[in-house]
Amino acid sequence: PFIDYLTLPGHEYFLDLGRGPVHFFALDLYMFGGTSQTGETALWLKAGLAASTSQWNIVYFHASPYTSGTGNGSYTPMRWPFEAWGADFVISGHEHSYERVNVGNITYFVNGSGGRGLYSMGTPIAGSQARDNTHNGAMLVTVDSNQFNSKFYGAGNVLIDEYTKTSTGATSAPMATNTPMPTLSPMPTTTASPIAPSTTI
């Protein structure tokens, strides 16, 4: 039903999208080589990251390679050499909690806390910088060519974690405050025109 509803490039199971200084790579872990580093999905990602000229390259998929959560735990088949291939960030879910983990120069975000029941946390794994399994919430990410900033807000407008990376590599310390989430303007109601299939916009 998913690929019947949308018109995506190629066979429609993984795709990339450029937006300003960011290049997104969305993976399907269950088709076309799945989690194999020599499968079609991995080879496509490796080539795409190598060709990207964007300041920030973000890879995202379902199961979390690194997590301190105990609901599903770390999905080790997806511990691919993302840094060597050229990624800056990896975002995943599956584990119903929030966590930020540094592995080498890659930041892994786990955010499966969008609305379902939250899972327990175990002993923090190596590289874990911030964790929360007491709030359902969402990440607000803003980027430009010089800076990537991510804020995780829990329900009740609680700022749980903030992280900043600059193009020179400096990062901020994790933080937990009661800073309210900024008020966002509602999206205008419009009739959208279909977008022609494209791998880069």
Short mmCIF file of C-alpha atoms in Angstrom, two decimals:
data_model
loop_
_atom_site.label_atom_id
_atom_site.label_comp_id
_atom_site.label_asym_id
_atom_site.label_seq_id
_atom_site.Cartn_x
_atom_site.Cartn_y
_atom_site.Cartn_z
CA PRO A 1 0.00 0.00 0.00
CA PHE A 2 2.86 2.41 0.73
CA ILE A 3 4.37 2.25 -2.73
CA ASP A 4 0.91 2.27 -4.31
CA TYR A 5 0.12 5.56 -2.55
CA LEU A 6 3.36 7.40 -3.34
CA THR A 7 5.44 7.75 -6.47
CA LEU A 8 9.09 7.46 -5.48
CA PRO A 9 12.28 6.98 -7.50
CA GLY A 10 13.44 3.55 -8.66
CA HIS A 11 11.87 0.56 -6.95
CA GLU A 12 10.64 2.90 -4.17
CA TYR A 13 12.11 1.10 -1.15
CA PHE A 14 14.89 3.56 -0.36
CA LEU A 15 15.46 7.13 -1.51
CA ASP A 16 17.45 10.29 -0.99
CA LEU A 17 16.40 13.90 -0.89
CA GLY A 18 18.38 17.14 -0.88
CA ARG A 19 17.05 20.19 0.98
CA GLY A 20 19.35 23.20 1.25
CA PRO A 21 22.52 22.19 3.14
CA VAL A 22 21.07 18.77 4.12
CA HIS A 23 20.97 15.48 2.25
CA PHE A 24 18.63 12.81 3.61
CA PHE A 25 19.02 9.10 2.93
CA ALA A 26 16.03 6.92 3.89
CA LEU A 27 16.63 3.17 4.10
CA ASP A 28 14.40 0.11 4.12
CA LEU A 29 16.13 -2.58 6.17
CA TYR A 30 14.02 -5.45 4.92
CA MET A 31 14.32 -5.37 1.13
CA PHE A 32 17.10 -5.33 -1.49
CA GLY A 33 19.91 -6.68 0.63
CA GLY A 34 18.43 -5.62 3.95
CA THR A 35 21.14 -5.21 6.55
CA SER A 36 23.98 -6.70 4.50
CA GLN A 37 26.83 -4.24 3.97
CA THR A 38 27.33 -5.74 0.53
CA GLY A 39 23.64 -5.67 -0.42
CA GLU A 40 21.99 -3.30 -2.88
CA THR A 41 20.76 -0.91 -0.16
CA ALA A 42 24.18 -0.53 1.45
CA LEU A 43 26.00 -0.13 -1.86
CA TRP A 44 23.47 2.51 -2.95
CA LEU A 45 23.95 4.41 0.33
CA LYS A 46 27.73 4.22 0.17
CA ALA A 47 27.74 5.60 -3.38
CA GLY A 48 25.20 8.30 -2.53
CA LEU A 49 27.14 9.53 0.49
CA ALA A 50 30.36 9.58 -1.52
CA ALA A 51 28.71 11.71 -4.21
CA SER A 52 26.96 14.10 -1.82
CA THR A 53 28.23 17.67 -1.71
CA SER A 54 25.89 18.71 1.13
CA GLN A 55 27.20 20.05 4.43
CA TRP A 56 25.10 17.60 6.44
CA ASN A 57 24.32 14.01 5.46
CA ILE A 58 21.58 12.35 7.51
CA VAL A 59 20.77 8.64 7.27
CA TYR A 60 17.54 7.36 8.80
CA PHE A 61 15.80 4.03 9.19
CA HIS A 62 13.74 2.06 11.68
CA ALA A 63 15.79 -0.08 14.11
CA SER A 64 18.42 1.59 16.33
CA PRO A 65 22.04 0.42 15.98
CA TYR A 66 22.93 1.81 19.42
CA THR A 67 20.56 2.16 22.37
CA SER A 68 20.54 1.77 26.13
CA GLY A 69 16.88 0.82 25.95
CA THR A 70 15.76 -2.67 26.88
CA GLY A 71 12.53 -2.90 24.89
CA ASN A 72 14.24 -3.97 21.67
CA GLY A 73 17.89 -3.26 22.42
CA SER A 74 20.62 -2.36 19.95
CA TYR A 75 20.13 -3.68 16.45
CA THR A 76 23.74 -4.60 15.75
CA PRO A 77 23.28 -5.63 12.07
CA MET A 78 22.94 -1.91 11.31
CA ARG A 79 26.27 -0.92 12.79
CA TRP A 80 27.49 -0.03 9.33
CA PRO A 81 30.60 2.18 8.83
CA PHE A 82 28.45 5.29 8.38
CA GLU A 83 31.25 7.68 9.31
CA ALA A 84 33.69 6.18 6.82
CA TRP A 85 31.00 6.38 4.14
CA GLY A 86 30.40 10.10 4.81
CA ALA A 87 27.34 10.36 7.10
CA ASP A 88 27.10 12.99 9.83
CA PHE A 89 24.03 11.74 11.70
CA VAL A 90 21.96 8.58 11.95
CA ILE A 91 18.34 8.78 13.15
CA SER A 92 16.24 5.76 14.08
CA GLY A 93 13.32 4.73 16.23
CA HIS A 94 11.97 1.28 17.22
CA GLU A 95 13.10 1.72 20.83
CA HIS A 96 10.34 3.70 22.60
CA SER A 97 12.57 6.30 24.26
CA TYR A 98 14.91 9.14 23.37
CA GLU A 99 18.67 8.85 23.35
CA ARG A 100 21.68 10.59 21.83
CA VAL A 101 24.76 8.44 21.35
CA ASN A 102 28.18 9.43 20.01
CA VAL A 103 30.15 6.77 18.17
CA GLY A 104 33.34 8.14 16.65
CA ASN A 105 32.36 11.40 14.94
CA ILE A 106 28.80 10.24 14.26
CA THR A 107 25.84 11.22 16.43
CA TYR A 108 23.09 8.61 16.60
CA PHE A 109 19.64 9.81 17.61
CA VAL A 110 17.06 7.32 18.88
CA ASN A 111 13.54 8.69 19.01
CA GLY A 112 10.72 6.22 19.29
CA SER A 113 8.86 8.18 21.95
CA GLY A 114 6.29 9.78 19.68
CA GLY A 115 3.15 8.41 21.28
CA ARG A 116 3.16 4.75 22.24
CA GLY A 117 4.08 3.33 25.66
CA LEU A 118 7.66 4.03 26.69
CA TYR A 119 10.27 1.29 27.26
CA SER A 120 12.69 0.80 30.12
CA MET A 121 16.28 1.99 30.05
CA GLY A 122 19.18 -0.25 31.02
CA THR A 123 22.75 0.64 31.85
CA PRO A 124 23.91 3.46 29.55
CA ILE A 125 25.97 2.12 26.66
CA ALA A 126 29.35 3.57 25.75
CA GLY A 127 28.93 6.94 24.07
CA SER A 128 25.45 7.65 25.45
CA GLN A 129 25.19 11.40 26.01
CA ALA A 130 21.53 11.95 26.89
CA ARG A 131 18.57 9.65 27.60
CA ASP A 132 14.89 9.99 28.44
CA ASN A 133 12.14 7.41 28.80
CA THR A 134 9.74 9.46 30.92
CA HIS A 135 8.27 11.71 28.23
CA ASN A 136 6.58 11.19 24.93
CA GLY A 137 8.06 13.82 22.69
CA ALA A 138 9.60 14.98 19.42
CA MET A 139 12.76 16.51 18.03
CA LEU A 140 12.91 20.01 16.59
CA VAL A 141 15.89 20.28 14.24
CA THR A 142 17.15 23.46 12.59
CA VAL A 143 20.11 23.58 10.23
CA ASP A 144 22.08 25.93 8.06
CA SER A 145 25.39 25.56 6.28
CA ASN A 146 27.31 26.25 9.50
CA GLN A 147 25.28 24.62 12.25
CA PHE A 148 23.04 21.65 13.07
CA ASN A 149 20.86 22.12 16.16
CA SER A 150 18.54 19.52 17.64
CA LYS A 151 16.16 19.92 20.59
CA PHE A 152 14.15 17.09 22.09
CA TYR A 153 10.95 18.33 23.70
CA GLY A 154 8.86 16.17 25.98
CA ALA A 155 5.10 16.49 26.38
CA GLY A 156 4.30 19.51 28.51
CA ASN A 157 6.78 21.74 26.62
CA VAL A 158 9.79 20.43 28.52
CA LEU A 159 13.16 20.76 26.82
CA ILE A 160 14.92 17.50 27.65
CA ASP A 161 18.04 17.70 25.50
CA GLU A 162 19.75 20.15 23.18
CA TYR A 163 22.66 19.37 20.91
CA THR A 164 24.57 21.59 18.51
CA LYS A 165 27.24 20.66 15.99
CA THR A 166 29.04 23.24 13.90
CA SER A 167 30.73 22.70 10.57
CA THR A 168 34.04 22.74 12.48
CA GLY A 169 32.88 19.87 14.66
CA ALA A 170 32.32 21.60 18.01
CA THR A 171 29.42 20.22 20.04
CA SER A 172 27.45 21.45 23.02
CA ALA A 173 26.95 19.63 26.29
CA PRO A 174 23.63 17.86 26.91
CA MET A 175 21.12 19.87 28.87
CA ALA A 176 17.81 19.41 30.63
CA THR A 177 15.65 22.44 31.41
CA ASN A 178 12.05 23.52 31.58
CA THR A 179 12.40 25.88 28.65
CA PRO A 180 9.06 25.92 26.80
CA MET A 181 8.91 24.88 23.18
CA PRO A 182 8.58 27.83 20.81
CA THR A 183 5.11 28.51 19.47
CA LEU A 184 4.90 27.40 15.87
CA SER A 185 2.60 28.98 13.31
CA PRO A 186 -0.04 26.64 11.86
CA MET A 187 0.61 25.27 8.41
CA PRO A 188 -1.44 27.10 5.75
CA THR A 189 -4.24 25.14 4.15
CA THR A 190 -3.43 24.67 0.49
CA THR A 191 -4.04 22.21 -2.29
CA ALA A 192 -0.71 20.56 -2.99
CA SER A 193 0.42 19.75 -6.48
CA PRO A 194 2.11 16.39 -6.99
CA ILE A 195 5.89 16.43 -7.05
CA ALA A 196 7.57 14.75 -9.98
CA PRO A 197 9.83 11.82 -8.99
CA SER A 198 13.38 12.98 -8.29
CA THR A 199 16.29 11.73 -6.24
CA THR A 200 17.60 15.23 -5.55
CA ILE A 201 15.58 18.43 -5.20
#
